Amino acid sequence: MYKNLVDLFKENERKGAVGAFNVHCFEMLPSMIKGAEELNVPVILQTSLGTAEYIGFEPLIAAVKALAETSSVSVALHMDHCKDIEALKKAINCGYSSVMYDGSSLPLEENIKNTKEVVEYAHAHGVSVEGEVGSIGGAEEGVVVAKDAAMYTRPEDALRFASETGVDALAVSIGTTHGQYKSKAKINYELLAELKVKLGDTGLVLHGGTGVSDEDMRRCVREGMKKINVGTELNKSYIEVVSRTFTAEDVTPLTSLRKLLGPANDRIKEIVKEKASLFKL
Ligand SMILES: [Zn+2]
């Protein structure tokens, strides 16, 4: 079934966090859903605005809906980090079931005002919204936030933001970094506990999941994270596998592309399964 984040959070209540996996190309879609089906967990497929434009809003949404409708698990399609309100309205009108407005680089006041506008529009269309307070460092889609410019989320800001905007989910900065794959993040658990108490029903979201050790991942889930994003690991692994298959000695211009992409697609399914099993309580 095709659903939004609120539905997925409800369905997954007391079962852990829902995995949100960044789609980088069309081929990843069926593999991600197959991975979720094999574990019998709901799944969030998310794209950047760049990926939505690359694939095309309509074909992307039609494919996700078609896959979701015949799937045994619940599926949401979420627009990840987007600073463009008009683009978010387009995503909502075209059929995304969830969106993220990222105003984390703006002054809090302005972030609240813009997020509220997105929430009002989205909720009127049955679409859920994720916001961000504090700044998660690192590089994503070429947007670089220097590590020292990244800021922990201040619990009082998060509380004010959540109550004034009415967001369904909130990305918080507790020590993870986008694009981190060579080392592991140091999580600020004290801050996570304080945020959990202050935010109650608003689903906490962990970004930069690739850079979190398995042990920390399990602990973040136990301590209340509701959505966990994994992007870099998928991109990186796809490149690693196709680099190998495309350069194999027996490859000729007549080799079926399917044979070269298949192993990368299979790897995506395995990553979804590996990560999603860490998210289960
Ligand atoms: Zn992120």
Tab-separated table of C-alpha atoms and ligand atoms in Angstrom:
chain	number	residue	atom	x	y	z
A	1	MET	CA	0.000	0.000	0.000
A	2	TYR	CA	1.057	3.563	-0.738
A	3	LYS	CA	1.087	5.648	2.464
A	4	ASN	CA	2.509	8.720	4.180
A	5	LEU	CA	4.940	8.942	7.111
A	6	VAL	CA	2.266	9.306	9.767
A	7	ASP	CA	0.645	6.047	8.623
A	8	LEU	CA	4.008	4.312	8.604
A	9	PHE	CA	4.911	5.573	12.083
A	10	LYS	CA	1.561	4.350	13.410
A	11	GLU	CA	1.925	0.970	11.759
A	12	ASN	CA	5.458	0.641	13.105
A	13	GLU	CA	4.650	1.861	16.646
A	14	ARG	CA	6.796	0.036	19.207
A	15	LYS	CA	8.463	-1.928	16.413
A	16	GLY	CA	11.430	0.390	15.874
A	17	ALA	CA	12.369	2.934	13.218
A	18	VAL	CA	11.312	2.988	9.577
A	19	GLY	CA	14.185	2.933	7.105
A	20	ALA	CA	14.314	5.721	4.522
A	21	PHE	CA	16.470	4.856	1.547
A	22	ASN	CA	17.648	7.336	-1.046
A	23	VAL	CA	16.779	6.337	-4.580
A	24	HIS	CA	19.552	7.417	-6.947
A	25	CYS	CA	18.211	5.858	-10.134
A	26	PHE	CA	15.123	4.054	-11.377
A	27	GLU	CA	16.689	0.600	-11.122
A	28	MET	CA	16.908	0.841	-7.344
A	29	LEU	CA	13.129	1.035	-6.797
A	30	PRO	CA	12.076	-2.626	-7.138
A	31	SER	CA	15.174	-3.807	-5.258
A	32	MET	CA	14.404	-1.577	-2.289
A	33	ILE	CA	10.826	-2.770	-2.068
A	34	LYS	CA	11.874	-6.419	-2.417
A	35	GLY	CA	14.306	-5.935	0.490
A	36	ALA	CA	11.533	-4.501	2.684
A	37	GLU	CA	9.171	-7.323	1.682
A	38	GLU	CA	11.688	-9.991	2.612
A	39	LEU	CA	11.918	-8.462	6.102
A	40	ASN	CA	8.204	-7.616	6.195
A	41	VAL	CA	8.791	-3.980	7.226
A	42	PRO	CA	7.333	-0.715	5.929
A	43	VAL	CA	9.743	1.323	3.834
A	44	ILE	CA	10.303	4.940	2.841
A	45	LEU	CA	11.763	5.541	-0.605
A	46	GLN	CA	13.146	9.040	-0.770
A	47	THR	CA	14.632	11.192	-3.477
A	48	SER	CA	16.414	14.491	-3.686
A	49	LEU	CA	14.828	17.079	-5.956
A	50	GLY	CA	17.715	16.329	-8.346
A	51	THR	CA	16.758	12.645	-8.586
A	52	ALA	CA	13.070	13.530	-9.082
A	53	GLU	CA	14.054	15.791	-11.967
A	54	TYR	CA	16.463	13.196	-13.366
A	55	ILE	CA	13.853	10.420	-13.459
A	56	GLY	CA	10.879	12.764	-13.974
A	57	PHE	CA	8.218	13.388	-11.315
A	58	GLU	CA	5.412	11.550	-13.106
A	59	PRO	CA	7.236	8.348	-14.107
A	60	LEU	CA	8.882	8.152	-10.679
A	61	ILE	CA	5.639	8.530	-8.750
A	62	ALA	CA	3.701	6.222	-11.094
A	63	ALA	CA	6.351	3.518	-10.655
A	64	VAL	CA	6.457	3.803	-6.867
A	65	LYS	CA	2.653	3.737	-6.636
A	66	ALA	CA	2.428	0.720	-8.953
A	67	LEU	CA	5.058	-1.151	-6.941
A	68	ALA	CA	3.426	-0.114	-3.631
A	69	GLU	CA	-0.032	-1.203	-4.659
A	70	THR	CA	1.035	-4.752	-5.403
A	71	SER	CA	3.395	-4.971	-2.445
A	72	SER	CA	2.790	-6.790	0.826
A	73	VAL	CA	4.396	-3.882	2.753
A	74	SER	CA	3.538	-0.195	3.172
A	75	VAL	CA	5.558	2.204	1.050
A	76	ALA	CA	5.968	5.992	1.267
A	77	LEU	CA	7.604	8.255	-1.297
A	78	HIS	CA	9.354	11.159	0.413
A	79	MET	CA	11.119	14.233	-0.972
A	80	ASP	CA	14.363	14.549	0.989
A	81	HIS	CA	16.008	17.924	1.921
A	82	CYS	CA	14.309	20.521	-0.244
A	83	LYS	CA	14.658	24.249	0.218
A	84	ASP	CA	12.331	25.176	-2.636
A	85	ILE	CA	8.709	25.579	-1.518
A	86	GLU	CA	7.341	25.685	-5.076
A	87	ALA	CA	9.129	22.430	-5.911
A	88	LEU	CA	7.601	20.863	-2.799
A	89	LYS	CA	4.136	21.977	-3.845
A	90	LYS	CA	4.769	20.390	-7.233
A	91	ALA	CA	5.874	17.152	-5.531
A	92	ILE	CA	2.697	17.191	-3.425
A	93	ASN	CA	0.478	17.881	-6.442
A	94	CYS	CA	2.159	15.127	-8.447
A	95	GLY	CA	1.641	12.532	-5.712
A	96	TYR	CA	4.571	12.286	-3.291
A	97	SER	CA	3.104	11.044	0.001
A	98	SER	CA	5.638	12.921	2.150
A	99	VAL	CA	8.064	15.846	1.876
A	100	MET	CA	10.899	17.460	3.799
A	101	TYR	CA	11.309	21.199	3.894
A	102	ASP	CA	14.863	22.019	4.943
A	103	GLY	CA	15.107	25.516	6.325
A	104	SER	CA	17.909	24.608	8.713
A	105	SER	CA	20.286	27.177	7.236
A	106	LEU	CA	17.778	29.996	7.852
A	107	PRO	CA	17.188	31.906	11.084
A	108	LEU	CA	14.749	29.913	13.268
A	109	GLU	CA	11.946	32.436	12.785
A	110	GLU	CA	12.108	32.152	8.998
A	111	ASN	CA	12.507	28.378	9.112
A	112	ILE	CA	9.312	28.176	11.191
A	113	LYS	CA	7.389	30.498	8.866
A	114	ASN	CA	8.353	28.595	5.693
A	115	THR	CA	7.897	25.151	7.215
A	116	LYS	CA	4.446	26.154	8.427
A	117	GLU	CA	3.465	27.146	4.903
A	118	VAL	CA	4.587	23.739	3.608
A	119	VAL	CA	2.774	21.907	6.437
A	120	GLU	CA	-0.507	23.698	5.728
A	121	TYR	CA	-0.322	22.888	2.028
A	122	ALA	CA	0.837	19.300	2.552
A	123	HIS	CA	-1.668	18.405	5.252
A	124	ALA	CA	-4.525	19.718	3.109
A	125	HIS	CA	-3.413	17.091	0.571
A	126	GLY	CA	-2.912	14.228	3.061
A	127	VAL	CA	0.873	14.520	2.751
A	128	SER	CA	3.226	14.350	5.756
A	129	VAL	CA	6.072	16.801	6.426
A	130	GLU	CA	9.545	16.526	7.903
A	131	GLY	CA	11.399	19.659	9.041
A	132	GLU	CA	14.929	20.294	10.267
A	133	VAL	CA	16.265	22.303	13.181
A	134	GLY	CA	19.973	22.529	13.848
A	135	SER	CA	22.305	21.726	11.025
A	136	ILE	CA	23.512	18.278	9.981
A	137	GLY	CA	26.980	18.673	8.490
A	138	GLY	CA	28.544	17.074	5.447
A	139	ALA	CA	27.919	16.919	1.731
A	140	GLU	CA	24.678	15.902	0.086
A	141	GLU	CA	23.896	16.408	-3.588
A	142	GLY	CA	26.799	18.808	-3.822
A	143	VAL	CA	25.465	20.990	-0.980
A	144	VAL	CA	28.251	21.129	1.542
A	145	VAL	CA	27.790	22.173	5.156
A	146	ALA	CA	31.226	22.419	6.745
A	147	LYS	CA	31.536	20.182	9.785
A	148	ASP	CA	32.278	23.106	12.063
A	149	ALA	CA	29.238	24.933	10.683
A	150	ALA	CA	27.023	21.995	11.618
A	151	MET	CA	25.135	22.703	14.812
A	152	TYR	CA	23.577	20.425	17.360
A	153	THR	CA	19.811	20.863	17.580
A	154	ARG	CA	18.870	22.926	20.630
A	155	PRO	CA	15.995	21.170	22.428
A	156	GLU	CA	14.159	24.438	23.138
A	157	ASP	CA	14.337	25.369	19.437
A	158	ALA	CA	13.104	21.905	18.445
A	159	LEU	CA	10.141	22.134	20.812
A	160	ARG	CA	9.152	25.577	19.571
A	161	PHE	CA	9.641	24.540	15.942
A	162	ALA	CA	7.517	21.394	16.304
A	163	SER	CA	4.670	23.062	18.153
A	164	GLU	CA	4.496	26.126	15.894
A	165	THR	CA	4.824	24.319	12.553
A	166	GLY	CA	2.900	21.098	13.243
A	167	VAL	CA	5.484	18.947	11.415
A	168	ASP	CA	5.047	15.177	11.567
A	169	ALA	CA	8.760	14.421	11.718
A	170	LEU	CA	11.861	16.351	12.647
A	171	ALA	CA	15.443	15.859	11.503
A	172	VAL	CA	17.759	16.525	14.406
A	173	SER	CA	21.475	17.084	14.564
A	174	ILE	CA	22.981	14.873	17.261
A	175	GLY	CA	26.403	14.125	15.814
A	176	THR	CA	25.855	12.419	12.459
A	177	THR	CA	27.193	13.788	9.179
A	178	HIS	CA	25.950	13.462	5.603
A	179	GLY	CA	28.195	11.544	3.248
A	180	GLN	CA	30.253	9.971	6.022
A	181	TYR	CA	31.505	6.506	5.086
A	182	LYS	CA	35.161	6.336	6.075
A	183	SER	CA	34.639	6.755	9.807
A	184	LYS	CA	31.832	6.485	12.317
A	185	ALA	CA	29.871	9.267	14.006
A	186	LYS	CA	29.931	10.043	17.699
A	187	ILE	CA	26.323	10.310	18.830
A	188	ASN	CA	25.252	12.692	21.584
A	189	TYR	CA	22.828	10.411	23.483
A	190	GLU	CA	22.145	12.920	26.223
A	191	LEU	CA	20.799	15.294	23.602
A	192	LEU	CA	18.769	12.516	21.960
A	193	ALA	CA	17.129	11.681	25.307
A	194	GLU	CA	16.266	15.330	25.922
A	195	LEU	CA	14.844	15.737	22.421
A	196	LYS	CA	12.759	12.599	22.809
A	197	VAL	CA	11.191	13.884	26.038
A	198	LYS	CA	10.540	17.358	24.614
A	199	LEU	CA	9.158	16.248	21.249
A	200	GLY	CA	6.736	13.512	22.301
A	201	ASP	CA	4.774	12.473	19.219
A	202	THR	CA	6.860	14.231	16.559
A	203	GLY	CA	8.898	11.509	14.868
A	204	LEU	CA	12.624	12.045	15.325
A	205	VAL	CA	14.688	11.502	12.193
A	206	LEU	CA	18.331	10.496	12.006
A	207	HIS	CA	20.200	11.644	8.898
A	208	GLY	CA	23.632	10.435	7.834
A	209	GLY	CA	22.832	6.816	8.716
A	210	THR	CA	25.734	5.447	6.645
A	211	GLY	CA	28.213	6.848	9.151
A	212	VAL	CA	26.572	5.230	12.191
A	213	SER	CA	27.958	1.965	13.595
A	214	ASP	CA	25.556	-0.983	13.907
A	215	GLU	CA	25.732	-0.756	17.672
A	216	ASP	CA	24.892	2.962	17.689
A	217	MET	CA	22.138	2.384	15.179
A	218	ARG	CA	20.430	-0.142	17.441
A	219	ARG	CA	20.789	2.206	20.398
A	220	CYS	CA	19.359	5.175	18.462
A	221	VAL	CA	16.328	3.026	17.601
A	222	ARG	CA	15.914	1.885	21.215
A	223	GLU	CA	16.121	5.486	22.346
A	224	GLY	CA	13.318	6.635	20.106
A	225	MET	CA	14.403	7.434	16.544
A	226	LYS	CA	11.416	6.891	14.238
A	227	LYS	CA	12.960	7.336	10.769
A	228	ILE	CA	16.529	6.606	9.743
A	229	ASN	CA	17.990	7.818	6.468
A	230	VAL	CA	20.487	5.831	4.449
A	231	GLY	CA	21.784	7.386	1.241
A	232	THR	CA	25.552	7.371	0.847
A	233	GLU	CA	25.917	3.617	1.373
A	234	LEU	CA	23.537	2.920	-1.526
A	235	ASN	CA	25.233	5.319	-3.920
A	236	LYS	CA	28.700	4.143	-2.974
A	237	SER	CA	27.879	0.432	-3.237
A	238	TYR	CA	26.120	0.811	-6.579
A	239	ILE	CA	29.227	2.480	-7.978
A	240	GLU	CA	31.485	-0.209	-6.521
A	241	VAL	CA	29.473	-3.053	-8.056
A	242	VAL	CA	28.961	-1.525	-11.501
A	243	SER	CA	32.617	-0.497	-11.619
A	244	ARG	CA	33.427	-4.172	-11.283
A	245	THR	CA	30.800	-5.565	-13.666
A	246	PHE	CA	31.334	-2.979	-16.404
A	247	THR	CA	35.086	-3.519	-16.471
A	248	ALA	CA	35.041	-7.326	-16.418
A	249	GLU	CA	37.177	-8.879	-19.176
A	250	ASP	CA	34.340	-10.635	-20.974
A	251	VAL	CA	32.214	-7.481	-21.389
A	252	THR	CA	31.629	-6.425	-24.992
A	253	PRO	CA	29.289	-3.798	-26.513
A	254	LEU	CA	26.829	-6.651	-27.059
A	255	THR	CA	26.741	-7.730	-23.416
A	256	SER	CA	23.263	-7.231	-21.972
A	257	LEU	CA	23.153	-4.185	-19.719
A	258	ARG	CA	20.824	-6.154	-17.482
A	259	LYS	CA	23.632	-8.558	-16.702
A	260	LEU	CA	25.836	-5.629	-15.643
A	261	LEU	CA	23.225	-3.804	-13.562
A	262	GLY	CA	21.630	-6.864	-11.935
A	263	PRO	CA	24.382	-7.439	-9.338
A	264	ALA	CA	24.238	-3.760	-8.290
A	265	ASN	CA	20.464	-3.966	-7.929
A	266	ASP	CA	20.855	-7.115	-5.815
A	267	ARG	CA	23.352	-5.296	-3.607
A	268	ILE	CA	20.772	-2.533	-3.007
A	269	LYS	CA	18.272	-5.134	-1.818
A	270	GLU	CA	20.864	-6.583	0.561
A	271	ILE	CA	21.748	-3.152	2.011
A	272	VAL	CA	18.071	-2.389	2.622
A	273	LYS	CA	17.745	-5.713	4.437
A	274	GLU	CA	20.938	-5.262	6.465
A	275	LYS	CA	20.024	-1.736	7.562
A	276	ALA	CA	16.308	-2.348	8.121
A	277	SER	CA	17.075	-5.312	10.346
A	278	LEU	CA	19.090	-2.957	12.603
A	279	PHE	CA	16.058	-0.667	12.812
A	280	LYS	CA	13.788	-3.389	14.256
A	281	LEU	CA	13.237	-3.436	18.007
B	1	ZN	ZN	19.847	14.453	5.299
